[in-house]
Short mmCIF file of C-alpha atoms and ligand atoms in Angstrom, two decimals:
data_model
loop_
_atom_site.label_atom_id
_atom_site.label_comp_id
_atom_site.label_asym_id
_atom_site.label_seq_id
_atom_site.Cartn_x
_atom_site.Cartn_y
_atom_site.Cartn_z
CA MET A 512 0.00 0.00 0.00
CA ALA A 513 2.95 2.33 0.54
CA SER A 514 3.13 3.41 -3.09
CA LEU A 515 -0.58 4.24 -3.04
CA CYS A 516 -0.28 6.34 0.07
CA ALA A 517 0.64 9.97 -0.39
CA GLN A 518 1.16 10.39 3.34
CA LYS A 519 3.92 7.79 3.22
CA CYS A 520 5.12 8.19 -0.30
CA ILE A 521 5.48 11.92 -0.71
CA PRO A 522 7.62 12.48 2.39
CA SER A 523 9.88 9.66 1.19
CA ILE A 524 10.31 11.45 -2.12
CA TYR A 525 11.11 14.70 -0.37
CA GLY A 526 13.25 12.79 2.09
CA ARG A 527 15.46 11.62 -0.72
CA PHE A 528 16.50 15.20 -1.40
CA GLY A 529 15.58 16.34 2.09
CA HIS A 530 18.86 17.91 3.21
CA VAL A 531 18.79 20.48 0.45
CA ARG A 532 15.11 20.30 -0.24
CA SER A 533 14.21 23.94 -0.72
CA ALA A 534 17.49 24.82 -2.38
CA VAL A 535 17.36 22.10 -5.02
CA ARG A 536 13.74 22.37 -6.06
CA ALA A 537 13.70 24.11 -9.41
CA ALA A 538 11.65 27.25 -8.84
CA SER A 539 9.49 26.89 -11.94
CA SER A 540 9.13 23.12 -11.97
CA LEU A 541 5.64 21.85 -12.82
CA VAL A 542 6.18 18.86 -10.52
CA ALA A 543 6.87 19.82 -6.91
CA GLY A 544 9.87 18.08 -5.39
CA GLU A 545 11.99 17.73 -8.52
CA PRO A 546 15.74 18.17 -7.97
CA LYS A 547 17.59 20.94 -9.79
CA GLY A 548 19.53 18.52 -11.92
CA PRO A 549 20.83 14.96 -12.18
CA THR A 550 23.19 13.35 -9.65
CA VAL A 551 25.51 10.55 -10.72
CA LYS A 552 27.25 8.68 -7.91
CA THR A 553 28.28 5.39 -9.51
CA GLN A 554 28.71 3.84 -12.92
CA ILE A 555 25.33 3.06 -14.45
CA PRO A 556 24.36 0.29 -13.93
CA GLY A 557 25.86 0.62 -10.44
CA PRO A 558 26.84 -2.22 -8.08
CA ARG A 559 23.35 -2.80 -6.65
CA SER A 560 21.76 -2.83 -10.11
CA LYS A 561 24.39 -5.34 -11.22
CA GLU A 562 23.65 -7.61 -8.26
CA LEU A 563 19.93 -7.54 -8.97
CA LEU A 564 20.59 -8.15 -12.66
CA GLN A 565 22.65 -11.20 -11.90
CA GLU A 566 19.87 -12.54 -9.69
CA LEU A 567 17.20 -11.90 -12.32
CA ASN A 568 19.30 -13.54 -15.02
CA GLN A 569 18.98 -16.81 -13.11
CA ILE A 570 15.25 -16.88 -13.70
CA GLN A 571 14.69 -15.06 -17.01
CA GLN A 572 16.36 -13.59 -20.09
CA ALA A 573 17.27 -10.21 -18.59
CA GLY A 574 19.64 -9.03 -21.33
CA SER A 575 17.54 -5.97 -22.12
CA ILE A 576 17.70 -4.52 -18.61
CA GLN A 577 19.61 -1.24 -18.23
CA LEU A 578 19.23 -0.63 -14.50
CA PHE A 579 16.96 -1.22 -11.53
CA ALA A 580 14.96 1.87 -10.61
CA ASP A 581 13.79 3.21 -7.28
CA TYR A 582 10.25 4.20 -8.13
CA ASP A 583 9.50 5.46 -4.63
CA ARG A 584 12.19 8.09 -5.02
CA SER A 585 11.76 8.99 -8.68
CA ILE A 586 9.94 12.26 -9.20
CA GLY A 587 8.70 14.20 -12.23
CA ASN A 588 11.31 14.11 -14.99
CA TYR A 589 13.88 12.44 -12.72
CA LEU A 590 14.41 8.68 -12.54
CA ALA A 591 16.18 7.46 -9.40
CA ASP A 592 18.01 4.12 -9.43
CA VAL A 593 18.90 1.65 -6.68
CA ASP A 594 22.47 3.01 -6.50
CA GLY A 595 21.45 6.54 -5.60
CA ASN A 596 21.82 7.97 -9.10
CA VAL A 597 19.16 10.40 -10.25
CA MET A 598 18.83 10.91 -13.98
CA LEU A 599 16.96 13.37 -16.14
CA ASP A 600 14.74 10.99 -18.09
CA VAL A 601 14.12 11.90 -21.73
CA TYR A 602 13.06 8.36 -22.57
CA THR A 603 10.33 7.84 -19.88
CA GLN A 604 9.75 4.07 -19.97
CA ILE A 605 9.76 3.90 -23.77
CA SER A 606 7.62 7.02 -24.04
CA SER A 607 4.89 5.88 -21.69
CA MET A 608 4.92 8.23 -18.65
CA PRO A 609 2.78 11.25 -19.51
CA LEU A 610 3.42 13.14 -16.26
CA GLY A 611 6.73 11.59 -15.24
CA TYR A 612 7.13 9.83 -11.89
CA ASN A 613 4.94 10.13 -8.78
CA HIS A 614 2.94 13.06 -10.03
CA PRO A 615 1.23 14.50 -6.91
CA HIS A 616 -2.14 14.80 -8.65
CA LEU A 617 -2.21 11.09 -9.48
CA LEU A 618 -1.10 10.07 -5.99
CA GLN A 619 -3.76 12.30 -4.53
CA MET A 620 -6.50 10.84 -6.74
CA LEU A 621 -5.84 7.46 -5.18
CA THR A 622 -5.28 8.48 -1.59
CA GLU A 623 -8.25 10.81 -1.39
CA ASN A 624 -10.83 8.74 -3.21
CA PRO A 625 -11.62 5.23 -1.90
CA HIS A 626 -13.70 4.53 -5.01
CA ASN A 627 -10.55 4.87 -7.12
CA ILE A 628 -8.70 2.39 -4.89
CA LYS A 629 -11.58 -0.08 -5.23
CA THR A 630 -11.48 0.40 -8.99
CA ILE A 631 -7.91 -0.90 -8.88
CA VAL A 632 -8.62 -3.74 -6.47
CA ASN A 633 -11.63 -5.09 -8.38
CA ARG A 634 -10.44 -5.51 -11.93
CA PRO A 635 -13.47 -6.66 -13.92
CA ALA A 636 -13.98 -8.62 -17.13
CA LEU A 637 -15.11 -5.39 -18.78
CA GLY A 638 -16.80 -7.06 -21.72
CA VAL A 639 -19.23 -8.82 -19.36
CA PHE A 640 -19.44 -7.08 -15.97
CA PRO A 641 -18.54 -3.39 -16.29
CA GLY A 642 -18.98 -1.15 -13.24
CA ALA A 643 -21.70 1.46 -12.84
CA ASP A 644 -19.45 4.34 -13.94
CA TRP A 645 -17.84 2.60 -16.92
CA ASN A 646 -20.02 4.30 -19.57
CA SER A 647 -19.47 7.73 -18.12
CA LYS A 648 -15.73 7.09 -17.82
CA LEU A 649 -15.55 6.04 -21.47
CA LYS A 650 -17.57 9.05 -22.56
CA ASN A 651 -15.93 11.65 -20.35
CA VAL A 652 -12.36 10.44 -20.43
CA LEU A 653 -11.63 8.53 -23.63
CA LEU A 654 -14.28 9.98 -25.94
CA GLY A 655 -13.60 13.44 -24.53
CA ILE A 656 -10.28 13.38 -26.39
CA ALA A 657 -11.31 11.19 -29.33
CA PRO A 658 -9.92 12.13 -32.74
CA ALA A 659 -12.59 14.25 -34.48
CA GLY A 660 -15.13 12.06 -36.28
CA LEU A 661 -14.50 8.82 -34.35
CA ASP A 662 -17.18 8.03 -31.78
CA GLN A 663 -16.67 4.30 -31.15
CA ILE A 664 -14.18 3.05 -28.58
CA THR A 665 -12.79 -0.38 -27.70
CA THR A 666 -10.40 -0.69 -24.76
CA MET A 667 -7.54 -3.17 -24.53
CA ALA A 668 -4.53 -3.81 -22.33
CA CYS A 669 -1.53 -2.82 -24.48
CA GLY A 670 -0.43 -1.50 -27.85
CA SER A 671 0.11 -4.88 -29.50
CA CYS A 672 -3.29 -6.25 -28.53
CA SER A 673 -4.95 -2.99 -29.60
CA ASN A 674 -3.46 -3.40 -33.06
CA GLU A 675 -4.26 -7.13 -33.13
CA ASN A 676 -7.91 -6.47 -32.41
CA ALA A 677 -8.09 -3.48 -34.74
CA TYR A 678 -6.81 -5.68 -37.60
CA LYS A 679 -9.50 -8.23 -36.77
CA ALA A 680 -12.18 -5.52 -36.79
CA ILE A 681 -10.91 -4.38 -40.21
CA PHE A 682 -11.07 -7.90 -41.65
CA MET A 683 -14.53 -8.51 -40.21
CA ALA A 684 -15.90 -5.26 -41.65
CA TYR A 685 -14.31 -6.01 -45.04
CA ARG A 686 -16.01 -9.42 -45.21
CA GLN A 687 -19.27 -8.06 -43.83
CA LYS A 688 -19.49 -5.66 -46.78
CA GLN A 689 -19.18 -8.58 -49.22
CA ARG A 690 -21.56 -10.91 -47.41
CA LYS A 691 -25.27 -11.01 -48.12
CA GLY A 692 -27.03 -12.05 -44.93
CA ASP A 693 -25.60 -14.41 -42.35
CA PHE A 694 -22.45 -16.56 -42.26
CA THR A 695 -22.78 -19.53 -44.63
CA PRO A 696 -22.48 -23.13 -43.35
CA GLU A 697 -19.35 -23.39 -45.51
CA GLU A 698 -17.79 -20.37 -43.80
CA ILE A 699 -18.64 -21.78 -40.39
CA SER A 700 -17.07 -25.18 -41.07
CA SER A 701 -14.03 -23.96 -43.04
CA CYS A 702 -12.91 -21.41 -40.40
CA MET A 703 -12.59 -24.24 -37.89
CA ILE A 704 -9.74 -25.71 -39.95
CA ASN A 705 -8.19 -22.33 -40.91
CA GLN A 706 -9.41 -22.52 -44.50
CA ALA A 707 -11.25 -20.12 -46.82
CA PRO A 708 -13.90 -18.93 -47.12
CA GLY A 709 -14.35 -18.83 -43.31
CA SER A 710 -10.69 -17.85 -42.82
CA PRO A 711 -10.32 -15.64 -45.89
CA ASP A 712 -7.10 -14.76 -47.64
CA LEU A 713 -6.94 -11.04 -46.83
CA SER A 714 -4.02 -8.79 -45.97
CA ILE A 715 -2.96 -5.64 -44.14
CA LEU A 716 -0.50 -3.39 -45.96
CA SER A 717 2.34 -2.06 -43.81
CA PHE A 718 5.60 -0.18 -44.37
CA HIS A 719 9.28 -1.01 -44.27
CA GLY A 720 10.65 0.30 -40.97
CA ALA A 721 7.28 0.02 -39.21
CA PHE A 722 6.71 -1.22 -35.67
CA HIS A 723 3.25 -2.34 -34.61
CA GLY A 724 4.10 -4.87 -31.90
CA ARG A 725 5.61 -8.33 -31.51
CA THR A 726 2.59 -10.61 -31.09
CA MET A 727 1.89 -13.17 -33.82
CA GLY A 728 -0.47 -11.22 -36.10
CA VAL A 729 0.94 -7.73 -35.87
CA LEU A 730 4.49 -9.05 -36.14
CA SER A 731 3.81 -9.58 -39.85
CA THR A 732 3.44 -5.79 -40.10
CA THR A 733 6.53 -4.98 -37.99
CA HIS A 734 9.70 -4.46 -40.03
CA SER A 735 12.01 -2.41 -37.84
CA LYS A 736 14.53 -5.08 -36.76
CA ALA A 737 15.18 -8.70 -37.78
CA ILE A 738 15.65 -9.79 -34.16
CA HIS A 739 11.94 -9.12 -33.52
CA LYS A 740 10.93 -11.49 -36.32
CA LEU A 741 13.45 -14.31 -36.60
CA ASP A 742 12.06 -17.87 -36.31
CA VAL A 743 8.42 -16.77 -36.23
CA PRO A 744 6.11 -17.65 -39.14
CA ALA A 745 4.71 -14.58 -40.89
CA PHE A 746 1.96 -13.74 -43.37
CA ASP A 747 2.95 -12.84 -46.91
CA TRP A 748 1.34 -9.39 -46.74
CA PRO A 749 2.32 -6.33 -48.79
CA ILE A 750 5.10 -4.07 -47.49
CA ALA A 751 5.49 -0.62 -49.03
CA PRO A 752 8.39 1.85 -48.82
CA PHE A 753 7.95 4.63 -46.24
CA PRO A 754 9.26 8.06 -47.28
CA ILE A 755 12.86 8.86 -46.40
CA TYR A 756 13.25 12.61 -46.55
CA ARG A 757 16.16 14.96 -47.01
CA TYR A 758 16.74 17.46 -44.21
CA PRO A 759 16.21 20.26 -43.50
CA LEU A 760 12.68 19.72 -44.83
CA GLU A 761 12.22 23.38 -45.78
CA ASP A 762 15.21 23.28 -48.16
CA ASN A 763 14.29 20.01 -49.88
CA LYS A 764 10.60 20.39 -50.69
CA ALA A 765 10.72 19.21 -54.32
CA GLU A 766 12.79 16.06 -53.59
CA ASN A 767 10.63 15.16 -50.61
CA ALA A 768 7.41 15.64 -52.59
CA ALA A 769 8.83 13.28 -55.23
CA GLU A 770 9.63 10.79 -52.46
CA ASP A 771 5.99 10.92 -51.29
CA LYS A 772 4.83 10.24 -54.85
CA ARG A 773 7.20 7.28 -55.22
CA CYS A 774 5.95 5.68 -52.01
CA LEU A 775 2.27 6.30 -52.79
CA ALA A 776 2.70 4.80 -56.27
CA ALA A 777 4.25 1.71 -54.65
CA VAL A 778 1.26 1.44 -52.29
CA GLU A 779 -1.16 1.59 -55.24
CA GLN A 780 0.87 -1.04 -57.08
CA LEU A 781 0.81 -3.37 -54.06
CA PHE A 782 -2.98 -3.06 -53.84
CA GLU A 783 -3.14 -4.25 -57.45
CA ASP A 784 -0.54 -7.00 -57.04
CA TYR A 785 -2.16 -8.48 -53.95
CA ALA A 786 -5.66 -8.33 -55.48
CA LYS A 787 -4.28 -10.28 -58.42
CA LYS A 788 -2.65 -12.77 -56.05
CA GLY A 789 -6.06 -13.41 -54.48
CA ARG A 790 -5.06 -11.78 -51.20
CA PRO A 791 -6.71 -8.36 -51.32
CA VAL A 792 -5.63 -5.57 -48.99
CA ALA A 793 -8.35 -4.93 -46.38
CA GLY A 794 -6.46 -2.23 -44.51
CA ILE A 795 -3.36 -0.04 -44.31
CA VAL A 796 -1.54 0.28 -40.97
CA VAL A 797 0.85 3.18 -40.51
CA GLU A 798 2.56 5.18 -37.76
CA PRO A 799 2.30 8.97 -38.07
CA ILE A 800 6.04 9.03 -37.28
CA GLN A 801 7.79 5.67 -37.56
CA ALA A 802 9.21 5.50 -34.06
CA GLU A 803 11.11 2.25 -33.41
CA GLY A 804 12.17 2.29 -37.08
CA GLY A 805 14.18 5.50 -36.60
CA ASP A 806 11.78 8.46 -36.19
CA ASN A 807 10.97 8.61 -39.88
CA GLU A 808 8.42 11.30 -40.62
CA GLY A 809 5.74 11.28 -43.30
CA SER A 810 4.37 14.55 -44.66
CA PRO A 811 0.70 15.59 -44.38
CA GLU A 812 0.48 15.10 -48.16
CA PHE A 813 1.73 11.53 -47.83
CA PHE A 814 -0.94 10.67 -45.27
CA GLN A 815 -3.63 12.46 -47.29
CA GLY A 816 -2.56 10.34 -50.28
CA LEU A 817 -2.72 7.13 -48.23
CA GLN A 818 -6.24 7.95 -47.12
CA LYS A 819 -7.27 8.41 -50.77
CA VAL A 820 -5.74 5.10 -51.86
CA ALA A 821 -7.41 3.26 -48.97
CA ARG A 822 -10.81 4.76 -49.79
CA LYS A 823 -10.48 4.08 -53.51
CA ASN A 824 -9.85 0.41 -52.74
CA GLY A 825 -12.49 -0.05 -50.02
CA ALA A 826 -9.76 -0.63 -47.43
CA SER A 827 -9.55 0.83 -43.92
CA LEU A 828 -6.84 3.24 -42.79
CA LEU A 829 -5.46 2.44 -39.33
CA ILE A 830 -3.22 5.09 -37.82
CA ASP A 831 -1.13 3.54 -35.04
CA GLU A 832 -0.75 6.29 -32.43
CA VAL A 833 0.56 3.96 -29.74
CA GLN A 834 3.77 5.98 -29.46
CA THR A 835 2.71 9.35 -30.90
CA GLY A 836 -0.67 9.63 -29.13
CA GLY A 837 -1.41 11.43 -25.89
CA GLY A 838 0.29 14.75 -26.56
CA PRO A 839 4.05 14.47 -27.23
CA THR A 840 3.79 16.03 -30.70
CA GLY A 841 2.00 19.09 -29.32
CA LYS A 842 -1.45 17.80 -30.31
CA MET A 843 -3.33 15.00 -28.60
CA TRP A 844 -3.06 12.95 -31.82
CA CYS A 845 -0.19 13.32 -34.23
CA HIS A 846 -2.43 12.76 -37.26
CA GLU A 847 -4.19 16.03 -36.36
CA HIS A 848 -1.14 17.66 -37.94
CA PHE A 849 -2.04 16.08 -41.30
CA ASN A 850 -5.26 17.87 -42.22
CA LEU A 851 -6.87 14.65 -43.44
CA ASP A 852 -10.13 14.64 -45.34
CA GLY A 853 -12.19 13.24 -42.45
CA PRO A 854 -11.02 10.83 -39.78
CA PRO A 855 -8.95 7.70 -40.35
CA ASP A 856 -11.05 4.54 -39.87
CA VAL A 857 -9.13 3.38 -36.79
CA VAL A 858 -6.70 5.02 -34.35
CA THR A 859 -4.91 2.74 -31.87
CA PHE A 860 -3.32 3.94 -28.65
CA SER A 861 -1.53 2.81 -25.46
CA LYS A 862 1.69 4.08 -23.76
CA LYS A 863 1.03 7.72 -22.64
CA MET A 864 -2.70 6.94 -22.67
CA LEU A 865 -1.98 4.37 -19.92
CA ILE A 866 -4.84 2.19 -21.14
CA GLY A 867 -4.70 0.54 -24.57
CA GLY A 868 -7.43 0.52 -27.17
CA PHE A 869 -8.73 1.96 -30.40
CA TYR A 870 -11.14 4.58 -31.66
CA HIS A 871 -13.02 3.56 -34.77
CA THR A 872 -15.92 4.27 -37.10
CA ALA A 873 -19.33 2.65 -36.54
CA GLU A 874 -18.67 0.58 -39.69
CA LEU A 875 -15.90 -1.26 -37.84
CA LYS A 876 -18.13 -2.34 -34.96
CA PRO A 877 -18.78 -6.09 -35.47
CA PRO A 878 -22.49 -6.88 -35.66
CA GLN A 879 -22.08 -9.80 -33.24
CA ALA A 880 -20.87 -9.70 -29.63
CA TYR A 881 -17.78 -11.61 -28.39
CA ARG A 882 -15.84 -11.22 -31.66
CA ILE A 883 -13.53 -8.46 -30.43
CA PHE A 884 -13.16 -9.59 -26.87
CA ASN A 885 -10.91 -10.91 -24.12
CA THR A 886 -11.01 -11.27 -20.34
CA TRP A 887 -10.03 -7.82 -19.16
CA MET A 888 -10.49 -5.65 -22.25
CA GLY A 889 -8.39 -2.96 -20.64
CA ASP A 890 -8.44 -1.87 -17.03
CA PRO A 891 -10.67 0.72 -15.37
CA GLY A 892 -7.85 1.51 -12.93
CA LYS A 893 -5.79 2.83 -15.83
CA LEU A 894 -8.73 4.95 -16.96
CA VAL A 895 -8.88 6.52 -13.49
CA LEU A 896 -5.23 7.48 -13.90
CA LEU A 897 -5.79 8.74 -17.43
CA GLU A 898 -8.59 10.94 -16.14
CA GLY A 899 -6.10 12.47 -13.72
CA VAL A 900 -3.52 12.88 -16.47
CA LEU A 901 -6.01 14.72 -18.67
CA GLU A 902 -6.95 17.01 -15.78
CA VAL A 903 -3.29 17.96 -15.37
CA ILE A 904 -2.77 18.38 -19.12
CA LYS A 905 -5.63 20.88 -19.10
CA ARG A 906 -4.82 22.56 -15.79
CA ASP A 907 -1.14 23.06 -16.61
CA ASN A 908 -1.65 23.67 -20.33
CA LEU A 909 0.78 20.88 -21.11
CA LEU A 910 0.26 20.74 -24.87
CA GLU A 911 1.46 24.35 -25.02
CA GLN A 912 4.34 23.37 -22.74
CA VAL A 913 5.25 20.56 -25.15
CA LYS A 914 5.39 23.04 -28.02
CA ARG A 915 7.63 25.43 -26.07
CA SER A 916 9.96 22.70 -24.82
CA GLY A 917 9.98 21.07 -28.24
CA ASP A 918 10.90 24.35 -29.96
CA ARG A 919 13.76 24.84 -27.51
CA LEU A 920 15.00 21.27 -27.96
CA LEU A 921 14.79 21.31 -31.75
CA LEU A 922 16.57 24.65 -31.97
CA GLY A 923 19.29 23.29 -29.67
CA LEU A 924 19.63 20.09 -31.71
CA LYS A 925 19.92 22.13 -34.91
CA GLN A 926 22.62 24.32 -33.34
CA LEU A 927 24.51 21.22 -32.21
CA GLN A 928 24.31 19.58 -35.63
CA ASN A 929 25.74 22.77 -37.13
CA GLU A 930 28.57 22.69 -34.58
CA TYR A 931 29.22 18.94 -35.01
CA PRO A 932 28.15 18.13 -38.59
CA ALA A 933 30.43 15.08 -38.74
CA LEU A 934 28.68 13.56 -35.71
CA ILE A 935 24.96 14.35 -35.84
CA SER A 936 22.45 15.42 -38.49
CA ARG A 937 18.77 15.34 -39.51
CA ALA A 938 17.35 16.94 -36.36
CA ARG A 939 13.64 16.29 -36.77
CA GLY A 940 10.23 15.68 -35.25
CA ARG A 941 7.22 17.43 -33.78
CA GLY A 942 6.76 18.81 -30.28
CA THR A 943 9.15 16.98 -27.97
CA PHE A 944 8.89 13.84 -30.14
CA LEU A 945 12.34 14.50 -31.62
CA ALA A 946 15.41 12.70 -32.90
CA VAL A 947 18.85 13.20 -34.44
CA THR A 948 20.81 10.80 -36.60
CA CYS A 949 24.37 9.92 -35.61
CA SER A 950 27.12 9.19 -38.12
CA SER A 951 27.19 5.49 -37.11
CA THR A 952 25.44 2.97 -34.89
CA LYS A 953 28.60 2.78 -32.81
CA LEU A 954 28.63 6.53 -32.23
CA ARG A 955 24.93 6.49 -31.34
CA ASP A 956 25.39 3.73 -28.75
CA ASP A 957 28.46 5.52 -27.42
CA LEU A 958 26.64 8.87 -27.07
CA VAL A 959 23.64 7.27 -25.32
CA GLY A 960 26.08 5.51 -22.95
CA ARG A 961 28.09 8.64 -22.18
CA LEU A 962 24.95 10.73 -21.72
CA LYS A 963 24.04 8.27 -18.98
CA THR A 964 27.31 8.94 -17.16
CA LYS A 965 26.30 12.61 -17.19
CA GLY A 966 22.89 11.85 -15.73
CA ILE A 967 20.74 11.71 -18.88
CA GLN A 968 18.59 8.67 -19.60
CA SER A 969 17.98 8.75 -23.36
CA GLY A 970 17.26 6.05 -25.93
CA GLY A 971 18.10 4.97 -29.44
CA CYS A 972 15.80 4.21 -32.34
CA GLY A 973 16.40 2.78 -35.81
CA GLU A 974 19.97 2.04 -36.87
CA ASP A 975 21.68 5.19 -35.73
CA SER A 976 19.31 7.72 -34.15
CA ILE A 977 18.90 9.12 -30.66
CA ARG A 978 15.32 9.85 -29.76
CA LEU A 979 13.76 12.15 -27.23
CA ARG A 980 10.59 10.99 -25.52
CA PRO A 981 10.31 13.14 -22.42
CA ALA A 982 7.17 13.43 -20.32
CA LEU A 983 4.66 16.21 -21.01
CA VAL A 984 5.97 17.97 -17.86
CA PHE A 985 9.40 18.40 -19.48
CA GLN A 986 10.15 22.13 -19.43
CA GLU A 987 12.62 24.54 -20.96
CA HIS A 988 15.01 24.29 -18.00
CA HIS A 989 15.11 20.50 -18.48
CA ALA A 990 15.83 21.09 -22.17
CA GLU A 991 18.80 23.30 -21.20
CA ILE A 992 20.23 20.53 -19.01
CA PHE A 993 19.81 17.94 -21.76
CA LEU A 994 21.35 20.15 -24.45
CA ASP A 995 24.24 21.10 -22.19
CA ARG A 996 25.06 17.43 -21.49
CA LEU A 997 24.69 16.51 -25.15
CA ARG A 998 27.09 19.33 -26.08
CA GLN A 999 29.55 17.98 -23.49
CA VAL A 1000 29.49 14.41 -24.87
CA LEU A 1001 29.76 15.67 -28.46
CA SER A 1002 32.73 17.90 -27.57
CA GLU A 1003 34.42 14.96 -25.83
CA THR A 1004 33.96 12.68 -28.86
CA LYS A 1005 37.31 11.80 -30.41
O1 LIG B 683 10.93 -3.50 -28.24
C1 LIG B 683 9.70 -3.39 -28.08
O2 LIG B 683 8.91 -4.33 -27.96
C2 LIG B 683 9.15 -2.03 -28.09
S1 LIG B 683 10.14 -0.74 -27.86
C3 LIG B 683 8.90 0.33 -28.14
C4 LIG B 683 7.76 -0.29 -28.43
C5 LIG B 683 7.89 -1.65 -28.36
N1 LIG B 683 6.66 0.38 -28.81
C6 LIG B 683 5.42 -0.24 -28.85
C7 LIG B 683 4.51 0.02 -29.99
C8 LIG B 683 4.66 1.11 -30.85
O3 LIG B 683 5.66 2.00 -30.68
C9 LIG B 683 3.76 1.28 -31.91
C10 LIG B 683 3.87 2.44 -32.83
N2 LIG B 683 2.77 0.38 -32.09
C11 LIG B 683 2.61 -0.68 -31.27
C12 LIG B 683 3.46 -0.89 -30.22
C13 LIG B 683 3.24 -2.06 -29.32
O4 LIG B 683 2.82 -1.63 -28.09
P1 LIG B 683 3.07 -2.51 -26.76
O5 LIG B 683 4.54 -2.54 -26.54
O6 LIG B 683 2.30 -1.80 -25.72
O7 LIG B 683 2.51 -3.85 -27.04
#
């Protein structure tokens, strides 16, 4: 219960920095109790992290673990570890902490409202026994921030299962349009042995460099790294090129427009090829910014073009906002930057939204119950937290904060790439959802490692990029600390 109890938890957070408490708290910090900057006391991972890692390795594959954190003592933008190091976190649990650590408003929501605690204790099978306030929570919280034009909502537990179920909804709607009346006896018997027509030969078109999850279905649409895919059977589904732009964007408009055209023509061709193969494309899945694949951006015109191709072919457009959704680009949904002609058919989310799920059109609602379904179908406890997050986003005007911090960061990254053109380039992104490309994978890994020794937790993406995924409470003074440490590691690069 300690972590749910503000009376116990908050003093322990303050206690961590207690001796210099008033002196170290940054005057303008949006999260009370943040230190003024990072503190590095040991190598990272430090001795205690290494001990715990060794122990964990005995019982699971723990090769991906970077350090063991002290979540009682982490606060706001600062991640504390078990060795007493406190790092400025611009990676935030793979982009999934909207308000950073131990945000007082979220702690307070739980400590001051017994109903919220009971919502966590009694996790229901939402598809069968939802609680009395479930409808109002869906309407007020999730639909309150729905992408314009989408009024249907399905909740799920994570990003992968949101995409999995969204693909299923797309296939079901595609077949429903072709079907006259009910399922045929032939469909009913053939699906039981994985054969057509009950299990039809349909496909989802995805893009080289995409990441949509690692579970069996969506893995066929993930193409960011071979290690995610090796040894696992995959569908032969169409894979189109995603635009690779020249930077700076404003100086390369003609080339980049030609790149959009090339990729859109390839998409159209794949629709034709796969129709001919007898495996028509029922939907397109695409990230607004390819994140795991290297922070590759697509232009508004590219996404407008995709929407046209999907419509022309009777296919659905699924925009995967698992990583971009929830505010980091300066809008709640990144695709709002694209000026689309009406909503996409599906928008999936998770990460900063805390609960997973998808918004969709009424057409994608299956006519029968139990077809898009599992035990939990999300978690009302996460929706309680999301409600609190949205209150803080509004109260503290965090989307405006993201724009200000993002402008400062991008300007700083552009200055640094001008100072160190042999080391970093292609500063890019929207809001604080930003990245730079390093001159090699080795340099990227080295910079991320050395940033850590200076108290910055950052992350890589793609082959050779460093990405920024700070919380929405990341402010200009945090940006100054990050840029200062990045300048230091660049200047120390031999
Ligand atoms: O290595 C991994 O498994 C990672 S690292 C970052 C992610 C996964 N991101 C998850 C993700 C995503 O970025 C997009 C655009 N779509 C779907 C997913 C899958 O979400 P989760 O991880 O919640 O299943």
